[in-house]
Coordinates of C-alpha atoms and ligand atoms in Angstrom, one line a residue:
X1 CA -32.7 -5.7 18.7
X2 CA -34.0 -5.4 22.2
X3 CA -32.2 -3.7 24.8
X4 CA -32.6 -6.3 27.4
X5 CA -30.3 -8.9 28.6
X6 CA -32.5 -12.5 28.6
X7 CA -30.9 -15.6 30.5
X8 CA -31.2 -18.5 28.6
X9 CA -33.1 -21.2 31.3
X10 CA -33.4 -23.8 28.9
X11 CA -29.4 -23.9 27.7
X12 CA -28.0 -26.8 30.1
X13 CA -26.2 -26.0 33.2
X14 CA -23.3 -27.6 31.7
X15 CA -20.1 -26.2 32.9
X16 CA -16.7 -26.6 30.4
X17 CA -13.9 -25.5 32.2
X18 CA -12.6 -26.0 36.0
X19 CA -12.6 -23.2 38.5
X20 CA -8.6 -23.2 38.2
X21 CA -9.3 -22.6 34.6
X22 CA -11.6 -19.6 35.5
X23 CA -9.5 -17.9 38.0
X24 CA -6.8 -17.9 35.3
X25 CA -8.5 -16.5 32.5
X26 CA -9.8 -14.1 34.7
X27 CA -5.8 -13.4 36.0
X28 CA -5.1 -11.6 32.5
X29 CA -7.6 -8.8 33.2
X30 CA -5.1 -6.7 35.1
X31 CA -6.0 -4.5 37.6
X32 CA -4.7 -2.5 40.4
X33 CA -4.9 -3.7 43.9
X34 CA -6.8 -1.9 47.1
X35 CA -7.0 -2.3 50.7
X36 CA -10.9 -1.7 51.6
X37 CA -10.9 -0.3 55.0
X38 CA -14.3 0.4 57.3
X39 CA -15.4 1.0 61.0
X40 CA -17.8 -1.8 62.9
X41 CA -20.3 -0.4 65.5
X42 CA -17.9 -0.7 68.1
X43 CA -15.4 1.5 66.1
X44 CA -13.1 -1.4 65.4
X45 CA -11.2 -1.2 62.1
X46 CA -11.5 -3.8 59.7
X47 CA -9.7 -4.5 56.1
X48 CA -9.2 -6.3 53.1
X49 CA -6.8 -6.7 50.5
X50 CA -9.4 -6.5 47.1
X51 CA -9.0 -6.2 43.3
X52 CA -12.4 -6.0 42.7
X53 CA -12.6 -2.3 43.0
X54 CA -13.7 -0.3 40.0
X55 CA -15.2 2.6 39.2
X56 CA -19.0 2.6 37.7
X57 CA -20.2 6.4 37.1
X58 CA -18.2 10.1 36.8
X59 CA -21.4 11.7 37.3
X60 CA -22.9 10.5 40.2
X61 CA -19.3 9.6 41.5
X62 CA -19.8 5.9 42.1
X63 CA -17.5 2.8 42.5
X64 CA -17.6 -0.7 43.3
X65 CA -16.0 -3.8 44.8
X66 CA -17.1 -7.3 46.2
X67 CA -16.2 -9.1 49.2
X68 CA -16.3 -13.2 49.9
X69 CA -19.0 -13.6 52.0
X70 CA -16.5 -15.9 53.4
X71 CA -14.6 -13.5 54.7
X72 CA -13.5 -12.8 58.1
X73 CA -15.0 -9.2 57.9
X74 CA -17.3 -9.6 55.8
X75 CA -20.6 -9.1 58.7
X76 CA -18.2 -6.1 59.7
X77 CA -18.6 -4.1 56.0
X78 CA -21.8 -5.9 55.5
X79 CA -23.7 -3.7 58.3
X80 CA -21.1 -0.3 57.5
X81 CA -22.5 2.3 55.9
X82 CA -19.2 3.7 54.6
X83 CA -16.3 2.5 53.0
X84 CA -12.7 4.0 52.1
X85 CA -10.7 2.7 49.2
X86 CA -7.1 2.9 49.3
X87 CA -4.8 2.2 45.8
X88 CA -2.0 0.6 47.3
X89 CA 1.6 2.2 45.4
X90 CA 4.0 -0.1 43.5
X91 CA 6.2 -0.7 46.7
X92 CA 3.0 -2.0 49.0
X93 CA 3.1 -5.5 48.0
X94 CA 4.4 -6.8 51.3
X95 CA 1.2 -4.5 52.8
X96 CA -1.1 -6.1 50.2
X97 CA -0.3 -9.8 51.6
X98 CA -0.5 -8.6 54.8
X99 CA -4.3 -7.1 54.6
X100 CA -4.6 -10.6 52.5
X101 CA -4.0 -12.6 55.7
X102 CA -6.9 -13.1 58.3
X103 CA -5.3 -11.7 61.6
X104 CA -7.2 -10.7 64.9
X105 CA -5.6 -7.1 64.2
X106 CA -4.5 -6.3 60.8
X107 CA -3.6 -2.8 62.0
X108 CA -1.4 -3.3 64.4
X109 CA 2.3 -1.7 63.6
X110 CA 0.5 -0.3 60.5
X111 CA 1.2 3.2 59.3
X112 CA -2.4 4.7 58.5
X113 CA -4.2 8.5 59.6
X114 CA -8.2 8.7 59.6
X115 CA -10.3 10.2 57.1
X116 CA -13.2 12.7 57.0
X117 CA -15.4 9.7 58.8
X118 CA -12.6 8.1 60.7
X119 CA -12.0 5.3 58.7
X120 CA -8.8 4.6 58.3
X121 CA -6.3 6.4 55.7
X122 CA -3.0 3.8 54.9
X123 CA 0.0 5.9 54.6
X124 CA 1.9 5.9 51.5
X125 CA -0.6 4.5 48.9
X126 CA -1.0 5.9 45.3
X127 CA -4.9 7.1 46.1
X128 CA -7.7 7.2 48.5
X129 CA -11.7 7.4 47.7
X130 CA -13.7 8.2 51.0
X131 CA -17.6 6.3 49.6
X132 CA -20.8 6.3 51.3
X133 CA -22.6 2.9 51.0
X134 CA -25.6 3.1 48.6
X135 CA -26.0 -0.2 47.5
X136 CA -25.2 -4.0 48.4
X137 CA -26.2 -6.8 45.5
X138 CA -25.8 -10.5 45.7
X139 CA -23.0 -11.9 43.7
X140 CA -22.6 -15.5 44.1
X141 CA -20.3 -16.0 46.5
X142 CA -19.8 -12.7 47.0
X143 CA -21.4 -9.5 47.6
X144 CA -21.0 -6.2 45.5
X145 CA -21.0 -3.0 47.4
X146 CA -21.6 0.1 45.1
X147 CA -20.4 3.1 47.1
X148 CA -20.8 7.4 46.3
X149 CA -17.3 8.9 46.5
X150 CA -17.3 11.2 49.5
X151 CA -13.7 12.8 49.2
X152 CA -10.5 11.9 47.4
X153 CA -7.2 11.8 47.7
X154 CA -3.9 11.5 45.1
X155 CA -0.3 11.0 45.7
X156 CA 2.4 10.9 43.1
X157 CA 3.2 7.2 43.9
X158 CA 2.6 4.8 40.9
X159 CA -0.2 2.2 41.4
X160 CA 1.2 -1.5 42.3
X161 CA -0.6 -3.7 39.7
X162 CA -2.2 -7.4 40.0
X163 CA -2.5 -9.9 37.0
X164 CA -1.6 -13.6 36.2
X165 CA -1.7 -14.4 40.0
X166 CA 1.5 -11.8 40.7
X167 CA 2.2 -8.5 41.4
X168 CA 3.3 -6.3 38.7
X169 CA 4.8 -3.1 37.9
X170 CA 2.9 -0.2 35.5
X171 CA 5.3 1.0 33.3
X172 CA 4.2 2.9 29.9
X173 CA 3.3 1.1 26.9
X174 CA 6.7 0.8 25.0
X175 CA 5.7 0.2 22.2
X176 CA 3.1 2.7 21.9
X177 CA 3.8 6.5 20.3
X178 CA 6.8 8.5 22.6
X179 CA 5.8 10.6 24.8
X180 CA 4.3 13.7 23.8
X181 CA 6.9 16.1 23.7
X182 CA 9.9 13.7 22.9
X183 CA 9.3 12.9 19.3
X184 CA 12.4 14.0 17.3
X185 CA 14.6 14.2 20.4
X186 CA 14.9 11.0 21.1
X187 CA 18.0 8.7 19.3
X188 CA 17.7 5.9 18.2
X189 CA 19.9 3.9 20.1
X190 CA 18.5 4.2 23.6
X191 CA 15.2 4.1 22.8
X192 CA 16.2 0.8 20.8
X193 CA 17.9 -0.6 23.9
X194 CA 15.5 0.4 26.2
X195 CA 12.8 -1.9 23.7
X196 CA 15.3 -4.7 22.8
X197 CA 15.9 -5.4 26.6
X198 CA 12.2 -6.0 27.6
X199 CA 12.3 -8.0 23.7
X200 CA 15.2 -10.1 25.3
X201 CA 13.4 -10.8 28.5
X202 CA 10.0 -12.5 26.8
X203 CA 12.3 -14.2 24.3
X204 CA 14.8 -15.8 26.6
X205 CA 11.8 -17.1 28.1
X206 CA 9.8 -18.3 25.2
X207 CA 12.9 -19.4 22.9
X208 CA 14.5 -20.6 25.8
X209 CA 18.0 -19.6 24.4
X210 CA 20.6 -16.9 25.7
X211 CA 19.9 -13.8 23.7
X212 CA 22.4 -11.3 23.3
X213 CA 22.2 -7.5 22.7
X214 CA 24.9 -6.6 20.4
X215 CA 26.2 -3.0 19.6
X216 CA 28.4 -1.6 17.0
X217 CA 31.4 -0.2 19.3
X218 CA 34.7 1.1 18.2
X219 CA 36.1 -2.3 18.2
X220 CA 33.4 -3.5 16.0
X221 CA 30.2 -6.0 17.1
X222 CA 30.0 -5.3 21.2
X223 CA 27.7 -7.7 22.8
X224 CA 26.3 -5.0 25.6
X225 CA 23.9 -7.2 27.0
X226 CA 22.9 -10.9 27.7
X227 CA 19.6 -12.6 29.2
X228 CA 20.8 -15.7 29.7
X229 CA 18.2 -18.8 28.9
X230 CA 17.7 -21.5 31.8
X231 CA 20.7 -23.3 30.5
X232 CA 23.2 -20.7 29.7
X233 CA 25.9 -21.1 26.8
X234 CA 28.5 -20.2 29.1
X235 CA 28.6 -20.0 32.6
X236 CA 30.0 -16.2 32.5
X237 CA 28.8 -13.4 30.0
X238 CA 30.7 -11.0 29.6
X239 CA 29.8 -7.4 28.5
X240 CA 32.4 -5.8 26.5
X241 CA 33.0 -9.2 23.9
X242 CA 34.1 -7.9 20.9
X243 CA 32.9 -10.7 18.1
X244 CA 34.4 -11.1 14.9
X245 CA 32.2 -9.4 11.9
X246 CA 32.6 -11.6 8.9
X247 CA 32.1 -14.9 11.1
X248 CA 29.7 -13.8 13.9
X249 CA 26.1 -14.0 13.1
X250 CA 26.1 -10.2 15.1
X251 CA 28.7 -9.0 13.4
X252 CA 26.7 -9.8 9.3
X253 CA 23.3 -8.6 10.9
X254 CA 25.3 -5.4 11.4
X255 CA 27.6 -5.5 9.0
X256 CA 25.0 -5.7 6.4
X257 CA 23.2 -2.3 7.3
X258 CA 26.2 -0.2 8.2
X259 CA 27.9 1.7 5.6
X260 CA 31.1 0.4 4.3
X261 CA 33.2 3.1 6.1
X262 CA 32.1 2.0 9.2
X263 CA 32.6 -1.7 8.6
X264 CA 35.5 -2.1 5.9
X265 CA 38.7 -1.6 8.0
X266 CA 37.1 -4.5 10.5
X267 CA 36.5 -6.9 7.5
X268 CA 39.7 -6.1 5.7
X269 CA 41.8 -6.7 8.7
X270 CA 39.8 -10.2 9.4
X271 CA 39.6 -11.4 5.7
X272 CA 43.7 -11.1 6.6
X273 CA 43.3 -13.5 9.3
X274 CA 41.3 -16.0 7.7
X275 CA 43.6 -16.1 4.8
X276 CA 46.6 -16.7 7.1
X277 CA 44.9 -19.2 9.5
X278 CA 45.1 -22.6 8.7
X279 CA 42.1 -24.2 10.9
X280 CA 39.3 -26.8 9.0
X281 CA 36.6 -23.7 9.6
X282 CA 35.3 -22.6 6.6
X283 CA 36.2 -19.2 6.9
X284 CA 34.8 -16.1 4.8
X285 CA 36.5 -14.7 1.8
X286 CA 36.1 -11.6 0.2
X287 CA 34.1 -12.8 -2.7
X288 CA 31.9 -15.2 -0.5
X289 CA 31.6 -12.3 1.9
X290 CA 29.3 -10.0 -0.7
X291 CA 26.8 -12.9 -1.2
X292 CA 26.3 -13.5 2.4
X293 CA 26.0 -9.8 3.3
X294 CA 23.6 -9.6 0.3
X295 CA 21.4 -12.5 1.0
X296 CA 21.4 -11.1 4.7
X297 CA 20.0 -7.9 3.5
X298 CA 17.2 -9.4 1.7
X299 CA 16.0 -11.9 4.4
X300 CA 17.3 -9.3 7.6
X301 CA 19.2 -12.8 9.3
X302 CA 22.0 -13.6 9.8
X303 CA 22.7 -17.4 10.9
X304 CA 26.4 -18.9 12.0
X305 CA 26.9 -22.4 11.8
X306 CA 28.7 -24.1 14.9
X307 CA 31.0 -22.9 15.5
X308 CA 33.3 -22.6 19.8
X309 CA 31.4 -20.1 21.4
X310 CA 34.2 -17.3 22.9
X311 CA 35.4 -19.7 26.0
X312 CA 35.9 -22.8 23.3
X313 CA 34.0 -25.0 25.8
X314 CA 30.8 -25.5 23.4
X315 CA 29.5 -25.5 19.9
X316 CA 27.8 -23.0 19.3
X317 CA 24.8 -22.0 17.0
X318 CA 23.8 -18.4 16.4
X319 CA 20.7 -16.4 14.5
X320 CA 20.7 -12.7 14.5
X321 CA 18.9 -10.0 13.1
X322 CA 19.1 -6.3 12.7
X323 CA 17.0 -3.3 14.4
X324 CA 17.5 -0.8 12.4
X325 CA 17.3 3.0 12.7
X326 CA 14.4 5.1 10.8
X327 CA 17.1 5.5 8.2
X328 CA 17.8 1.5 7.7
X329 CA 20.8 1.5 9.6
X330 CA 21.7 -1.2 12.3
X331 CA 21.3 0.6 15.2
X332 CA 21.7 -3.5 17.2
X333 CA 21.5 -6.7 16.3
X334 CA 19.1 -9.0 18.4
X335 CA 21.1 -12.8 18.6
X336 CA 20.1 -16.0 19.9
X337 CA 22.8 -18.4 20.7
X338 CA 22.0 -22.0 22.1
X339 CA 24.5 -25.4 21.8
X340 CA 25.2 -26.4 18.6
X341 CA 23.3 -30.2 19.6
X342 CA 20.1 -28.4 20.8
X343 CA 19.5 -25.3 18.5
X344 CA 18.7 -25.5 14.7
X345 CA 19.6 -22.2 13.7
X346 CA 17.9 -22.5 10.3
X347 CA 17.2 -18.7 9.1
X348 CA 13.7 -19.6 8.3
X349 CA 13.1 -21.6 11.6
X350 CA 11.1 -20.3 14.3
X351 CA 13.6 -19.2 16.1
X352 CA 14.9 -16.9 13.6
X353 CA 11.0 -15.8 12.6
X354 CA 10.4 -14.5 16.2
X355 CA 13.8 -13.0 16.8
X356 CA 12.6 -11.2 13.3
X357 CA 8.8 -10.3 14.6
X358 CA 10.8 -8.5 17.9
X359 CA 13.0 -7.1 15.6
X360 CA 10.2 -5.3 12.9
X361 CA 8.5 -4.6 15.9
X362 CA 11.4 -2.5 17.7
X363 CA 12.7 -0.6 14.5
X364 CA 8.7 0.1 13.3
X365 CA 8.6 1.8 17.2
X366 CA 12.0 3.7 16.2
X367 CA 10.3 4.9 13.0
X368 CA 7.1 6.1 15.0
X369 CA 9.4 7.9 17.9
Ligands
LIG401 C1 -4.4 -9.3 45.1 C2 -5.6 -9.8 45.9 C3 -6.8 -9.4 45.6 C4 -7.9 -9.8 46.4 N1 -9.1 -9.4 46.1 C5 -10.2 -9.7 46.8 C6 -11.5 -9.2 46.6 O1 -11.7 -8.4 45.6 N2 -12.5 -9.5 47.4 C7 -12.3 -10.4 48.4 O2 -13.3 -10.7 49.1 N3 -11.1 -10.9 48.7 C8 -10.1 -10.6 47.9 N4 -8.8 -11.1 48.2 C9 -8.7 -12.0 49.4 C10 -8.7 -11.3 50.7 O3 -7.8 -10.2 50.8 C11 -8.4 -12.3 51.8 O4 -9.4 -13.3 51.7 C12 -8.5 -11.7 53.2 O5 -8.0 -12.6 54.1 C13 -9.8 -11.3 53.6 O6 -9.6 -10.7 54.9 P1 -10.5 -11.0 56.1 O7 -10.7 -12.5 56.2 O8 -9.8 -10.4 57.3 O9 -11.8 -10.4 55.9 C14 -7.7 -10.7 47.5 C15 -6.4 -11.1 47.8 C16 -5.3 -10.6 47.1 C17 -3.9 -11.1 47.4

């Protein structure tokens, strides 16, 4: 195989997808975001917002980043010889637009100090590389300047991140092993809370139904938080509802993994109920109660028919599933609930199959913690 990279002249110049297209595959390579900064000849400053900073070598120290050669200062850091890299920190984003918008003088009632060179130093950012041009190549529409790193700077700020068109936040891969040192000490329940929430937030989205966060409290199956979809069930959600545990879709996925001291004075007491009440709901008994728990067990879902959600304005459909605890206990129960006329809460629908895939996902992170 030959080491060299060959350009295929005789393929067609055929292009397939739209420059929209392009700048949005290219939006889910995430990346930090810098304001370049350099001197002209006359020792005004210039600088740019850029993500197209990235390092090249350790050893030489080398870096890179291209500028439009549309840009307003793009003669200015064409002709510099230096350059000075700062990593703008999560709270900069407002700093970011700003060095994003052509203005006459970008540093005016800006916060900065000047480096080795005099270039000028932003205040507050995450990092700082001080580079020495060494190379300039064409790149399109663009022009790559490879730089030596001079002198560099840290803070304890956390890097503000850039991908999908927004700015982001870099938090630690959750999902990923704990962090060293807090293997073991870490319960279950947080941790699961702390993984179920960000769950909740891509599945409120993607479902489009109001999820619930469901805990086993002293009065039995707490909902402890909501992310409501665009329509919500109910136009207030409170924290604190207590559902019921033979007829709430939380209450089996719980129910089902907790042992029977934990859950048998809650199910005795409704099983009471239901036998007294005289309503056209199909209520739980005893006997139907061990096949349900049983069959919720095997497939880990737990589906309620419609049924008034807690304000009796709606119909309500539920599916829930378990996270359970290294030991197979049900540390929470992940629930979707969406009107009865809009949500098929079949327990092998896709609703239910992605509640499930969050769920196996959240307890296999519990088992690795
Ligand atoms: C997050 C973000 C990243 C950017 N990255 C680059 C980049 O890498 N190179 C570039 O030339 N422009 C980039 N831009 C656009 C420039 O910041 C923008 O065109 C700016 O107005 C150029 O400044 P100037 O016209 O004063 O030179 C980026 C803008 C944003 C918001």
């Amino acid at each position: 195989m030959s080491g060299s990279i060959s350009l295929d002249e005789e393929r067609p110049a055929v292009r397939t997808f739209e420059k929209r297209q392009l700048r949005d595959v290219l939006g889910s390579f995430v990346t930090g975001v810098t304001v370049v900064t350099t001197l002209d000849d006359e020792g005004k400053m210039h600088g740019l917002t850029a993500n197209s900073f990235s390092s090249v070598s350790l050893d030489p120290p080398l870096v890179l980043w291209s500028q439009a050669t549309s840009a307003g200062s793009h003669a200015a850091f064409r002709d510099a010889d230096r350059f000075t890299i700062n990593i703008l920190a999560e709270h900069q984003y407002e700093l970011a637009n700003h060095f994003a918008t052509r203005s006459p003088d970008k540093f005016a009632g800006i916060d900065y100090d000047l480096g080795v060179d005099g270039l000028p130093l932003l205040r507050d950012c995450s990092a700082w590389l001080e580079c020495k041009v060494v190379s300039r190549f064409p790149g399109g529409d663009h022009v790559i300047f490879v730089g030596s790193v001079e002198c560099i700077r840290q803070s304890t700020r956390r890097p503000l991140v850039f991908g999908g068109g927004q700015y982001l936040v870099a938090d630690p891969h959750d999902l990923g092993r704990a962090p060293l040192g807090t293997a073991g000490t870490m319960k279950s329940q947080p941790h699961a809370v702390r993984l179920a929430s960000r769950a909740m937030l891509r599945l409120a989205h993607t479902l489009d139904k109001t999820l619930a966060l469901v805990a086993w409290g002293n009065h039995g199956p707490t909902v402890i938080a909501w992310q409501a979809a665009t329509t919500p069930v109910a136009a207030d959600l409170p924290l604190g509802l207590v559902l019921p545990v033979t007829s709430s879709a939380s209450g089996l996925a719980l129910a089902a993994f907790l042992p029977p001291e934990a859950v048998d004075r809650f199910v005795t007491a409704e099983l009471r109920d239901n036998a007294r009440q005289a309503s056209g709901e199909v209520l739980p008994t005893a006997e139907s109660l061990v096949s349900v728990l049983e069959s919720v067990r095997v497939s880990q879902v737990a589906t309620r028919r419609p049924a008034p959600f807690y304000d009796d304005r709606m119909l309500a459909n539920a599916i829930s599933v378990p996270i359970l605890s290294p030991s197979g206990m049900a540390v929470l129960a992940l629930t979707a609930i969406g009107p009865a006329e809009h949500f098929d809460a079949a327990a092998d629908g896709h609703c239910a199959e992605a509640l499930k895939a969050a769920a196996y996902e959240i307890s296999a992170a519990l088992r690795e913690a």
